[in-house]
mmCIF file of C-alpha atoms in Angstrom:
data_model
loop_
_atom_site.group_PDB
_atom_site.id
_atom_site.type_symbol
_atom_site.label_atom_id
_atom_site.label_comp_id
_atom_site.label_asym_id
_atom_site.label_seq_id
_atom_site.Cartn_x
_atom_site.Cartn_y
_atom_site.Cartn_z
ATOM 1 C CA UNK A 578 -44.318 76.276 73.993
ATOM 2 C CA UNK A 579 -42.287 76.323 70.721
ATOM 3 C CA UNK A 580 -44.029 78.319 68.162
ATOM 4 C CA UNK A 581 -42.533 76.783 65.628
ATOM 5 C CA UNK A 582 -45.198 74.342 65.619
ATOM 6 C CA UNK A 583 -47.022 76.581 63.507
ATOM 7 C CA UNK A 584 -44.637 76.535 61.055
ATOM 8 C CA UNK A 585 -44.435 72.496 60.479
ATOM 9 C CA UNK A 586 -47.530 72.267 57.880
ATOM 10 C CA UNK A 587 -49.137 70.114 60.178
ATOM 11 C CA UNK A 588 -52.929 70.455 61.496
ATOM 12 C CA UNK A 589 -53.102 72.187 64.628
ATOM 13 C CA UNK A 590 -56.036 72.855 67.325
ATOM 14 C CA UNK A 591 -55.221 76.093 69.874
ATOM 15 C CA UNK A 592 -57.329 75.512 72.636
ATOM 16 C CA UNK A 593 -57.812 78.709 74.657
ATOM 17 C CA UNK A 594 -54.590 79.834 75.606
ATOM 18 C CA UNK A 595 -53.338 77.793 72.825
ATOM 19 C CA UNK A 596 -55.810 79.698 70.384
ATOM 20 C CA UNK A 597 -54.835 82.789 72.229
ATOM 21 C CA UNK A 598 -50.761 82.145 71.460
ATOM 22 C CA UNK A 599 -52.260 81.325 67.825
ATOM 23 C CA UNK A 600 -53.823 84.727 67.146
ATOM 24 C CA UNK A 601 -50.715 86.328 68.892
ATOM 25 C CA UNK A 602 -48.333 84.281 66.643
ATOM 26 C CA UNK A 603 -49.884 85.404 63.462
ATOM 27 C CA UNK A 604 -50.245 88.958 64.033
ATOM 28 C CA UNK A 605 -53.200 88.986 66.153
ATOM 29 C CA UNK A 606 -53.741 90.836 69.135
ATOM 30 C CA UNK A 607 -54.518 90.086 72.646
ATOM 31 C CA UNK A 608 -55.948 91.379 75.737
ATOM 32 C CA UNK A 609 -57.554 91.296 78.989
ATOM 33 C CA UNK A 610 -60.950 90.497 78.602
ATOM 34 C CA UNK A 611 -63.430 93.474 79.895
ATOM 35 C CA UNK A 612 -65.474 90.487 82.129
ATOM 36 C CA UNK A 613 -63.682 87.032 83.277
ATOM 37 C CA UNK A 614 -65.439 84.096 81.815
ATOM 38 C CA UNK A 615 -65.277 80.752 83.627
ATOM 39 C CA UNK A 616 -68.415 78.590 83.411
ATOM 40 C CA UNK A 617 -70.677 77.658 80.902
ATOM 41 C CA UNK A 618 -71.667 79.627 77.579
ATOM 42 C CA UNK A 619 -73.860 79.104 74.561
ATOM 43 C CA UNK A 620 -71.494 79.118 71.486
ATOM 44 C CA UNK A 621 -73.203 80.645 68.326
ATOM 45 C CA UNK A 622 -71.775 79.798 64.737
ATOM 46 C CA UNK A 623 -70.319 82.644 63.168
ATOM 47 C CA UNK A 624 -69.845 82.605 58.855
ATOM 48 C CA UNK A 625 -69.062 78.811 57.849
ATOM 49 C CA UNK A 626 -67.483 76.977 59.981
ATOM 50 C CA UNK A 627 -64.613 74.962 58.493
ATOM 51 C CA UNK A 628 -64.148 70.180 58.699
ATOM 52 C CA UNK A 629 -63.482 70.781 62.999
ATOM 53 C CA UNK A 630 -67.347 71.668 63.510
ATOM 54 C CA UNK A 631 -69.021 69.093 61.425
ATOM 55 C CA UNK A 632 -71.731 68.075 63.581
ATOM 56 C CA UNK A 633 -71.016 70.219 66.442
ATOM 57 C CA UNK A 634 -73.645 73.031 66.421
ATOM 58 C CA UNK A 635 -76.885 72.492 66.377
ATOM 59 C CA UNK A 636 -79.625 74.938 64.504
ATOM 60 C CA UNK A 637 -76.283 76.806 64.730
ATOM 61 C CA UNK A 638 -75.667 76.920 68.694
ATOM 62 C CA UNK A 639 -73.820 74.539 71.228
ATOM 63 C CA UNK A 640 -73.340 74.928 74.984
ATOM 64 C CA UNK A 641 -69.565 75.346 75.754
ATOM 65 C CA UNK A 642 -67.599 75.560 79.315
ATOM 66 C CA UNK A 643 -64.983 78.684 79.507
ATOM 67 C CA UNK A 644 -62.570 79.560 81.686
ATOM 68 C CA UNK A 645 -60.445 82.911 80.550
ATOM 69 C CA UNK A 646 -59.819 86.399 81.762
ATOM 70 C CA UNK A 647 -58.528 87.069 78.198
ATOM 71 C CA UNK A 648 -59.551 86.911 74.908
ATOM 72 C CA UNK A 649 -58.662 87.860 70.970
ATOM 73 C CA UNK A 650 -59.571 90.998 70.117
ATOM 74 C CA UNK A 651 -58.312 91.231 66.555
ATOM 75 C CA UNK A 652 -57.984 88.005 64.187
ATOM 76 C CA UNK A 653 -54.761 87.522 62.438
ATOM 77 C CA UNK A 654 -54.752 88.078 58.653
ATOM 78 C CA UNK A 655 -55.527 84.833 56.895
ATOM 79 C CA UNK A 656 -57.967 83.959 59.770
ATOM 80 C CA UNK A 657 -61.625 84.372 60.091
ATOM 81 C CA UNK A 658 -64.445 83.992 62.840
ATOM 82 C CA UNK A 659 -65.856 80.633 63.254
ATOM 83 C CA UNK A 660 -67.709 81.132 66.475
ATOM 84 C CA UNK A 661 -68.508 83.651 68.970
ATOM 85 C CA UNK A 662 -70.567 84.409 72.270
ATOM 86 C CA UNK A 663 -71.795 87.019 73.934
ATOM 87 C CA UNK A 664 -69.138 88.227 76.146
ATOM 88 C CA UNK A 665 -66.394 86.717 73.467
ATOM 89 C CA UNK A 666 -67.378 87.667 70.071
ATOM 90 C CA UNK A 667 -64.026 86.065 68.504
ATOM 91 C CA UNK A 668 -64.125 82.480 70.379
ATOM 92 C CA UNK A 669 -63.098 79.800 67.661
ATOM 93 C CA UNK A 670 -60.763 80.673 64.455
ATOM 94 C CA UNK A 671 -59.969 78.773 61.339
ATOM 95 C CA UNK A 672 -57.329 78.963 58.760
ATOM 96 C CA UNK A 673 -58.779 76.688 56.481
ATOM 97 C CA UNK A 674 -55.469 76.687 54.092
ATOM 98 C CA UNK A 675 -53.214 76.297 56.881
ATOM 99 C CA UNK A 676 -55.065 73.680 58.693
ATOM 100 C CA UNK A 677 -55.441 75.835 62.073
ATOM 101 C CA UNK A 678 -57.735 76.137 64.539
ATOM 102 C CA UNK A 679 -58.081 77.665 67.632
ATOM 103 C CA UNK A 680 -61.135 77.591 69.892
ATOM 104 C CA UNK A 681 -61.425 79.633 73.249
ATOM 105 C CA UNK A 682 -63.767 77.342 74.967
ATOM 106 C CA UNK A 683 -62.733 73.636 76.430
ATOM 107 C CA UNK A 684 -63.451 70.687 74.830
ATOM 108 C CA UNK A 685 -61.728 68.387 76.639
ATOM 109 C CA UNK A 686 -64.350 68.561 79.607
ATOM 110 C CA UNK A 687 -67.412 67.303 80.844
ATOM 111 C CA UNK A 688 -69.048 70.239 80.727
ATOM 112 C CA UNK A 689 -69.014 71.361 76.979
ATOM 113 C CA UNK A 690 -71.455 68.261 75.756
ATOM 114 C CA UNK A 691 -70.211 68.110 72.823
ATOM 115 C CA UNK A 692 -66.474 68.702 72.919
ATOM 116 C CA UNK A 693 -65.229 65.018 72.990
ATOM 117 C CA UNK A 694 -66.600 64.904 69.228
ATOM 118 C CA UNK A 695 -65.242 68.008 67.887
ATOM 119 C CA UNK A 696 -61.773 66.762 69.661
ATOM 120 C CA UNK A 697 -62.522 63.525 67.534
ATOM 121 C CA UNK A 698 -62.958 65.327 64.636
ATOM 122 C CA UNK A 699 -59.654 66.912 64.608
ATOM 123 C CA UNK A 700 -58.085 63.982 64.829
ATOM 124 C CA UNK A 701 -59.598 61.567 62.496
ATOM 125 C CA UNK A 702 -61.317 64.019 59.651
ATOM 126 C CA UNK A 703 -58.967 67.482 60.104
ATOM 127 C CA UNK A 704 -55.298 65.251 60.974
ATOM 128 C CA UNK A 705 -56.712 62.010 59.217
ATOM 129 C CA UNK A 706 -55.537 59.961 61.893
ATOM 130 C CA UNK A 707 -57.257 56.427 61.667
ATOM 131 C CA UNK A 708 -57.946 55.848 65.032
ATOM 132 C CA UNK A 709 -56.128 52.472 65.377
ATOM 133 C CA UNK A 710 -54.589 52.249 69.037
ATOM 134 C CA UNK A 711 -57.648 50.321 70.499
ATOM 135 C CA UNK A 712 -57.313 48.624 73.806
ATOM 136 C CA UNK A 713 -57.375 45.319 71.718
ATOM 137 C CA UNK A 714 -54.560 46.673 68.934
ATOM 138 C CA UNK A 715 -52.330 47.817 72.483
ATOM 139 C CA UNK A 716 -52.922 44.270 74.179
ATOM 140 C CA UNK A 717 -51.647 42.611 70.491
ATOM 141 C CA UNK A 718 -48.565 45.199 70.582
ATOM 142 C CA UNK A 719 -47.793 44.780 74.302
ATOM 143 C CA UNK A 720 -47.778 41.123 74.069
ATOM 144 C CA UNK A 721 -45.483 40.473 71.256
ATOM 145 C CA UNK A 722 -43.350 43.172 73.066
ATOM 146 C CA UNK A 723 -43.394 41.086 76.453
ATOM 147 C CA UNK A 724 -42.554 38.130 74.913
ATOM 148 C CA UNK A 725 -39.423 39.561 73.127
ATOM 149 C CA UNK A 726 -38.173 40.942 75.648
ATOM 150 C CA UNK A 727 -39.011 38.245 78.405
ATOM 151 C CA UNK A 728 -37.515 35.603 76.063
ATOM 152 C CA UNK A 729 -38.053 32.381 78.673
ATOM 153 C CA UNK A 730 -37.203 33.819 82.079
ATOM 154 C CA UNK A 731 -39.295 34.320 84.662
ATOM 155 C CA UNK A 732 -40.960 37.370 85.945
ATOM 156 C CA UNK A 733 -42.147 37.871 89.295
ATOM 157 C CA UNK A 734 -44.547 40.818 89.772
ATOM 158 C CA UNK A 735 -45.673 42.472 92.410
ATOM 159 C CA UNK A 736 -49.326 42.619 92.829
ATOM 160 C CA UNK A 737 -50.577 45.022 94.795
ATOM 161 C CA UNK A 738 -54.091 44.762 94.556
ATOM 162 C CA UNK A 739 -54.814 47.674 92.950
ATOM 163 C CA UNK A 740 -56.339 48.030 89.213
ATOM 164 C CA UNK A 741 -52.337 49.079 87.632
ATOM 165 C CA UNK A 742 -50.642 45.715 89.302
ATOM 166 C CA UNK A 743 -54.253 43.439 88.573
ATOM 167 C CA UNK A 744 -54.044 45.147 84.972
ATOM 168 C CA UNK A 745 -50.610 44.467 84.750
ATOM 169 C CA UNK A 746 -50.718 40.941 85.795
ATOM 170 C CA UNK A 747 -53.529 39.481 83.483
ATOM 171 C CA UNK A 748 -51.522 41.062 80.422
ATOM 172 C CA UNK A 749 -47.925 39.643 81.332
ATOM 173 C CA UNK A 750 -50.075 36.723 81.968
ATOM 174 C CA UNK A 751 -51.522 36.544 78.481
ATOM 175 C CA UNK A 752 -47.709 37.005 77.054
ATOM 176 C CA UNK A 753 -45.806 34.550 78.584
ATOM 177 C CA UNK A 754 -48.183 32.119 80.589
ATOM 178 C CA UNK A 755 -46.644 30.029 83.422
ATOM 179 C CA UNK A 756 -43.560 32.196 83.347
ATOM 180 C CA UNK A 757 -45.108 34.551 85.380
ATOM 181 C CA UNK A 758 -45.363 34.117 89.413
ATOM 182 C CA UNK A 759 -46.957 37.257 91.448
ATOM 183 C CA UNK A 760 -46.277 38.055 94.571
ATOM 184 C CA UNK A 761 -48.894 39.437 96.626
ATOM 185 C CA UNK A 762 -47.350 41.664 99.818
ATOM 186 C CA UNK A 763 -50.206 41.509 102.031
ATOM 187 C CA UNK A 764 -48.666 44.425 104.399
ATOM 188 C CA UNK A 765 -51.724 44.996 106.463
ATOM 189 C CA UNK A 766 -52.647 48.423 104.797
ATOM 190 C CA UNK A 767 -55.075 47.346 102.671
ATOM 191 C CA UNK A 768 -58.809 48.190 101.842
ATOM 192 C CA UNK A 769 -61.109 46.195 103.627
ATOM 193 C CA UNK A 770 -61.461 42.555 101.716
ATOM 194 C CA UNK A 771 -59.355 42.857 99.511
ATOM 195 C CA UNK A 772 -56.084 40.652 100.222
ATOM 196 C CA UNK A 773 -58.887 37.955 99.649
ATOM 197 C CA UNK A 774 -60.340 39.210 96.731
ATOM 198 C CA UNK A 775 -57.311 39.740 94.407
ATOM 199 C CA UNK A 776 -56.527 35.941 95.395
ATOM 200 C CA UNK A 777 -59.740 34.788 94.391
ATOM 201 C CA UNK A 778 -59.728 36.827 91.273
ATOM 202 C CA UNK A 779 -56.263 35.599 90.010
ATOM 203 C CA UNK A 780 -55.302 32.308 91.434
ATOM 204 C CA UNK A 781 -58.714 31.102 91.450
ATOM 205 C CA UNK A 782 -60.302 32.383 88.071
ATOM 206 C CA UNK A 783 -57.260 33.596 85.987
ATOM 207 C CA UNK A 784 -55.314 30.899 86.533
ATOM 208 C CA UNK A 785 -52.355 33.301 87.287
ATOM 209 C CA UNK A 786 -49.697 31.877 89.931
ATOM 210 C CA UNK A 787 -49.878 33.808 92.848
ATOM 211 C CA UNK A 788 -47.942 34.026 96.169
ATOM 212 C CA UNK A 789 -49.127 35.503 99.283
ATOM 213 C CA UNK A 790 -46.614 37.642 101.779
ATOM 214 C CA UNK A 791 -48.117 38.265 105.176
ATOM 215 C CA UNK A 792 -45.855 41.047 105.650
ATOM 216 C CA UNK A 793 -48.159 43.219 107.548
ATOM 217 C CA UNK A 794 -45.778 43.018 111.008
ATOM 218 C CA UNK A 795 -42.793 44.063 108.998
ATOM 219 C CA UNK A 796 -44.424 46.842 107.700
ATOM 220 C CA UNK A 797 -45.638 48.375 110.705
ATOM 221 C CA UNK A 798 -42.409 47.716 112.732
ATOM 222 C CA UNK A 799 -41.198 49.809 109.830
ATOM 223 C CA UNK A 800 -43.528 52.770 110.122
ATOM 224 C CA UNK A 801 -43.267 53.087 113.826
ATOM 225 C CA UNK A 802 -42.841 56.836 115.018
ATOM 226 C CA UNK A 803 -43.187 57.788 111.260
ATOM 227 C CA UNK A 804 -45.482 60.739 110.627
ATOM 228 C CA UNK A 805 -44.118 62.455 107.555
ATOM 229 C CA UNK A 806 -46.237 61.082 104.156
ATOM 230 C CA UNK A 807 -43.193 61.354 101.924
ATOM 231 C CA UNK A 808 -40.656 59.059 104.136
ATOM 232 C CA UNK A 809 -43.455 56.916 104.489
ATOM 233 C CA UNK A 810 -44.067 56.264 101.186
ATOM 234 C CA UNK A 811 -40.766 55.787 101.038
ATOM 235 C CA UNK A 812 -40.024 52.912 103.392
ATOM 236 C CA UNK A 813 -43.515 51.542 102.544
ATOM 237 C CA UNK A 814 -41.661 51.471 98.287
ATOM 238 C CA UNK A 815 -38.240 50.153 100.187
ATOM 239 C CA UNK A 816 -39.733 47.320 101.717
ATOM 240 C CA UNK A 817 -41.524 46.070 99.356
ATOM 241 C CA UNK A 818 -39.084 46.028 96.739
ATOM 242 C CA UNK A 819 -37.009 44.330 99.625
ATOM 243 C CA UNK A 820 -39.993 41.620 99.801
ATOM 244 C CA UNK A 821 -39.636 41.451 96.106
ATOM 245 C CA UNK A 822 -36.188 40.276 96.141
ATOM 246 C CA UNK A 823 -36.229 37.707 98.694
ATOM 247 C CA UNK A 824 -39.519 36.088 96.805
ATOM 248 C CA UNK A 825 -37.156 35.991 93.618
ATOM 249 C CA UNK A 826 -34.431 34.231 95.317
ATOM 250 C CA UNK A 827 -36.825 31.562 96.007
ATOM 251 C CA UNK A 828 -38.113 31.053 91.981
ATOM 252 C CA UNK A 829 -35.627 29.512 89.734
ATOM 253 C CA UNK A 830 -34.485 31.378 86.233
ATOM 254 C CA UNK A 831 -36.675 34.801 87.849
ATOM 255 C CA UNK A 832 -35.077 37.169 85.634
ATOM 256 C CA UNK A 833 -37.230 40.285 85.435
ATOM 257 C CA UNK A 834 -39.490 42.340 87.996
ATOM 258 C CA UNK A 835 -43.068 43.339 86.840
ATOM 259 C CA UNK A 836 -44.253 46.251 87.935
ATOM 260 C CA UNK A 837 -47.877 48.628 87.126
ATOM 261 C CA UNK A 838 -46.423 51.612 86.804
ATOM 262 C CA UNK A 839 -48.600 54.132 84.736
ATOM 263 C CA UNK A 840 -47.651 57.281 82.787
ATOM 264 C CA UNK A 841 -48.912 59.369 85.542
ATOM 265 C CA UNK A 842 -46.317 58.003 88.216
ATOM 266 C CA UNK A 843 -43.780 58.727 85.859
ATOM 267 C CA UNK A 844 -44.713 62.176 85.505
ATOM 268 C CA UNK A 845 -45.618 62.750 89.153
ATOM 269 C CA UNK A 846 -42.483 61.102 90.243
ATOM 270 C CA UNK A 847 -40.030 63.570 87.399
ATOM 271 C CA UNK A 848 -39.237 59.931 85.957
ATOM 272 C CA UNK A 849 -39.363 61.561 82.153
ATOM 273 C CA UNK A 850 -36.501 61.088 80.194
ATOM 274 C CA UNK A 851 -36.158 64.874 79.828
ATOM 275 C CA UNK A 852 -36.160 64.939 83.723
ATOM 276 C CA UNK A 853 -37.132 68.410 83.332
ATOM 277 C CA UNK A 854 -40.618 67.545 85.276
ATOM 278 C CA UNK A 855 -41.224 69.126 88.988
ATOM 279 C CA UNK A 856 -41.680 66.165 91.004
ATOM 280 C CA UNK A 857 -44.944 65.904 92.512
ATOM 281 C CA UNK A 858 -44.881 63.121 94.467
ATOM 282 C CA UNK A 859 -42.339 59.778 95.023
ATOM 283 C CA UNK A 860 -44.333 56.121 93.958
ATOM 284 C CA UNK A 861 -42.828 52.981 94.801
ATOM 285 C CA UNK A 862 -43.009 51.747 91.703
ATOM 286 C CA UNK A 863 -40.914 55.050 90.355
ATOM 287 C CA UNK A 864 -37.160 55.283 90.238
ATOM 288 C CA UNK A 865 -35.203 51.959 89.258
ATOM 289 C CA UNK A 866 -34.390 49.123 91.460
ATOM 290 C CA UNK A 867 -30.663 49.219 93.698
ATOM 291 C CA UNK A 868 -27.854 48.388 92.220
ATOM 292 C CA UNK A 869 -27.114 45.239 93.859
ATOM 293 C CA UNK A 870 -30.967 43.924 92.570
ATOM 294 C CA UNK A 871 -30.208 41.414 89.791
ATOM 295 C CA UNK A 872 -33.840 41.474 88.487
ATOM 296 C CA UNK A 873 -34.247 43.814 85.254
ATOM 297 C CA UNK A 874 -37.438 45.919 84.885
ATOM 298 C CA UNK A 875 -40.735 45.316 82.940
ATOM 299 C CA UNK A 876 -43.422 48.065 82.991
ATOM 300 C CA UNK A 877 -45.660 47.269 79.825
ATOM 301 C CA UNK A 878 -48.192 49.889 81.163
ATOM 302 C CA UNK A 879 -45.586 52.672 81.613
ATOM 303 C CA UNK A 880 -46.804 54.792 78.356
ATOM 304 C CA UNK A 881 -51.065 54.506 79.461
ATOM 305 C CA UNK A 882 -53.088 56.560 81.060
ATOM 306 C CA UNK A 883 -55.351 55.363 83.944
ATOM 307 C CA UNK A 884 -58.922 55.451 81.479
ATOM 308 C CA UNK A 885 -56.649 53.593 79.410
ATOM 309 C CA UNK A 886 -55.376 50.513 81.495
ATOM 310 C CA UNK A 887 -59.201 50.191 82.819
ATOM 311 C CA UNK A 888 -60.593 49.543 78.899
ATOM 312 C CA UNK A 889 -57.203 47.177 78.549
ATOM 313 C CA UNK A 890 -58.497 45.264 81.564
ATOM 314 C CA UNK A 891 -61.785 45.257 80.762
ATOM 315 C CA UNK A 892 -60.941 43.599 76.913
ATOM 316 C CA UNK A 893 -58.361 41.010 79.172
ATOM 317 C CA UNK A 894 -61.793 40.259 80.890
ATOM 318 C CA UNK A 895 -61.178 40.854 84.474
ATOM 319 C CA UNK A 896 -64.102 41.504 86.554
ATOM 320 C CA UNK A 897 -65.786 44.974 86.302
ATOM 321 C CA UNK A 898 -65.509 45.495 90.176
ATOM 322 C CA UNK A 899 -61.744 44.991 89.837
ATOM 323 C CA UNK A 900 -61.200 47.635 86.894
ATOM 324 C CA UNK A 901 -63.630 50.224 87.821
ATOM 325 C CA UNK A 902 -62.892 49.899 91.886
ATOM 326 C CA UNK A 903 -62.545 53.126 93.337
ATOM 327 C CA UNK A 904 -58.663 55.131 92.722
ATOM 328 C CA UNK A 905 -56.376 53.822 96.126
ATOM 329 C CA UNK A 906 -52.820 55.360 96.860
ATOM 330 C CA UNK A 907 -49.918 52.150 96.452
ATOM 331 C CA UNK A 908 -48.977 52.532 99.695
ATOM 332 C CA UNK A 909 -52.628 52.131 101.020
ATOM 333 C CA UNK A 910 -53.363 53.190 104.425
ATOM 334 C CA UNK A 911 -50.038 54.499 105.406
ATOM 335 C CA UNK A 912 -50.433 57.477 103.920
ATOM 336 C CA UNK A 913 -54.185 57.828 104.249
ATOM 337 C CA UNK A 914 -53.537 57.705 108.133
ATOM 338 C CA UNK A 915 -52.408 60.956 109.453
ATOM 339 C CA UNK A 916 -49.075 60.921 111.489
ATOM 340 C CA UNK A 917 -48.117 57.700 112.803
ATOM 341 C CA UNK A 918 -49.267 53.844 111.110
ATOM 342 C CA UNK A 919 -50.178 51.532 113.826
ATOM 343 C CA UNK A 920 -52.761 48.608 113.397
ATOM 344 C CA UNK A 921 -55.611 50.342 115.115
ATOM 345 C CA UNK A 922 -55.452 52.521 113.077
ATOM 346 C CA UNK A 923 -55.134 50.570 110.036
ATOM 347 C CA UNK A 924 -57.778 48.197 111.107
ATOM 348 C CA UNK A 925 -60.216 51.363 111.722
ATOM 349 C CA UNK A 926 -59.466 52.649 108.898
ATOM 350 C CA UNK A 927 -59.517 49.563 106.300
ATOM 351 C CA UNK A 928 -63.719 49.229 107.785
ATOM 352 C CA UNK A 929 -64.575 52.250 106.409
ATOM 353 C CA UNK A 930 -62.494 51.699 103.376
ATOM 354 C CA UNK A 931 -63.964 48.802 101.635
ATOM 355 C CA UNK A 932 -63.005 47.282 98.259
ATOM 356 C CA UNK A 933 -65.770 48.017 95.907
ATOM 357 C CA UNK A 934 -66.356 50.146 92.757
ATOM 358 C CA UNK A 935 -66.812 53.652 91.720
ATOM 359 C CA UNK A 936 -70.431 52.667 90.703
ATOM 360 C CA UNK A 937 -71.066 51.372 94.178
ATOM 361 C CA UNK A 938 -73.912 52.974 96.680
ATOM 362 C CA UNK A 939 -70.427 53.447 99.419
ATOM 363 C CA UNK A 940 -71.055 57.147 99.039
ATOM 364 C CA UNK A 941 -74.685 57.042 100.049
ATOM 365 C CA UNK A 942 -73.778 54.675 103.047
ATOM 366 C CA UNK A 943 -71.464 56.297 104.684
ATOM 367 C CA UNK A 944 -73.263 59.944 103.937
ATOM 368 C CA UNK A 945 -76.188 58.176 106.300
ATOM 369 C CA UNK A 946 -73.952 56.765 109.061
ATOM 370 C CA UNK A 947 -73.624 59.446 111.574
ATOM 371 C CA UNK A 948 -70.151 57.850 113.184
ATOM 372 C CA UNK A 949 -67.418 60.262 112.079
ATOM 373 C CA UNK A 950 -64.393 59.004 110.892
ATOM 374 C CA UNK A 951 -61.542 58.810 113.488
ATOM 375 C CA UNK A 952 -58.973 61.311 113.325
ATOM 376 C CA UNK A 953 -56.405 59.355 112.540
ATOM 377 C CA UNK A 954 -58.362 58.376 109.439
ATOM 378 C CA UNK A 955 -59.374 61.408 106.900
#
């Protein structure tokens, strides 16, 4: 991290190690706490507590969740004690003229109750952000910046099935209308249902333009003798950008390629500019498109997080079951199969995978079935 950050007169919240680089920064000191902390804590109010705890303690106490094997033992000059607990006396600091804050706890989890307020705090009272980006302000933005750079061509996308392409689709959709044909690469690797559901869902109540691929035989011809997830996903990403071209050649003025990439593939896959990210894993909707591909790019969900394409596709109005169904790899069951893809397996496989929600009673069902899964399914 570049300390200088501290230096830019701007409001800034340290959050454990980041209060911990804070104290260190300003003449603080350091060290290795006496007794690790990691779970939860009850967070006493030390003092007055400066704008970031408005609200947060109650009759001067809030629950917290820690996880440090260090702490502050001496507060920087210009600092004071906002907070401590037992086993951390110093565990939130202010500089109320600076604008600084550090906190040792996390309140970015689940498990400090109250953290996702004091986190809005900072940023609307401390930073005096005004809280603007709403999924309905990004949909407005998004749009006009589809349409300006779509012009009149045609886009085909490729809808996987999945909540990035579905998300993807109804927004493209709300841009540019008719211009937009999906394509819908049913390669046999799917959860169980759901080639027929995202037809229903878009051809039949959207109104979207939708194509359907039965590509399942190519795909497995493809994997045969493959074992190894990475070159899976890889020839799994190949073909269907391969699929993708040939259904362009077939639509008149098709211009641009639509894909749901997320922020997370980008940073999984090293796409950042910087490139200076370890790459995690490839995606197939990662990395460009070849050279000799005349179809130009358009990722308007590139920049979002998952949480936030599911409240975009939930203003757009697709179904709840679509935007809250339950997280599924883009290349499906080809890399949820161990070792080799062949239809058995896949068809084993896609019965105990069905297409439903998060919210669903899945988990209880299969926790009472006493069939295990087969191995070539984990």
């Amino acid at each position: 991290m570049e300390e200088e950050l501290f230096e830019l007169g701007v409001p800034v919240l340290g959050i454990c190690y980041g209060m911990q680089l804070m104290s260190r920064h300003f003449g603080g000191e350091v060290v290795p706490a006496g007794k690790r902390e990691f779970g939860h804590a009850e967070l006493l109010a030390q003092g007055t507590p400066g704008p970031l705890f408005d609200g947060f303690f109650l009759d001067g106490k809030s629950p917290v969740w820690m996880s440090h094997g260090d702490h502050v033992s001496q507060v920087p000059e210009g600092f004071q004690v906002a907070a401590g607990t037992a086993n951390a006396p110093v565990c939130a600091i202010q500089n109320l003229a600076r604008n600084l804050y550090g906190v040792q706890f996390h309140p970015e989890v689940n498990h400090t109750p109250r953290g996702e307020q004091l986190i809005d705090t900072f940023v609307r009272n401390v930073c005096g952000c005004s809280g603007k980006w709403t999924p309905g302000q990004i949909i407005e933005d998004a749009v006009a910046r589809i349409k300006q750079q779509v012009g009149s061509d045609r886009v085909i996308l490729g809808l996987s099935g999945g909540v990035d392409s579905s998300v993807a689709a109804a927004l493209i959709h709300r841009a540019i209308g008719e211009q937009l044909t999906c394509v819908f690469v049913d390669n046999g690797l799917l959860r169980l249902g759901e080639g027929d559901q995202v037809m229903a869902t878009f051809a039949q109540n959207l109104g979207v333009k939708v194509i359907r691929v039965d590509a399942e035989d190519r795909f497995l011809s493809a994997l045969a003798g493959v074992s190894d997830p990475e070159k899976k996903r890889k020839i799994i990403g190949g073909l269907f950008v391969e699929i993708f071209e040939e259904e362009s050649n077939k639509i008149t003025d098709a211009r641009w390629l639509a894909q749901g990439t997320i922020y997370p593939d980008v940073i999984e896959s090293a796409g950042a500019k910087t490139g200076k990210a370890h790459n995690i894993k490839s995606h197939h909707n990662v990395g460009g498109l070849p050279e000799h591909m005349k179809l130009k790019l358009l990722e308007p969900l590139r920049e979002l997080f998952k949480d936030e394409v599911r409240a975009i596709g939930e203003e757009l109005g697709l179904p709840h079951q679509m935007v809250w169904r339950h997280p599924f790899p883009g290349p499906g069951l080809g890399v949820r199969i161990l070792g080799e893809v062949r239809k058995d397996y896949a068809t084993s496989c896609a019965r105990r995978t069905p297409s439903i929600s998060r919210n669903s009673t899945l988990l209880t069902t299969i926790t009472r079935s006493a069939r295990p899964l087969p191995s070539s399914c984990r």
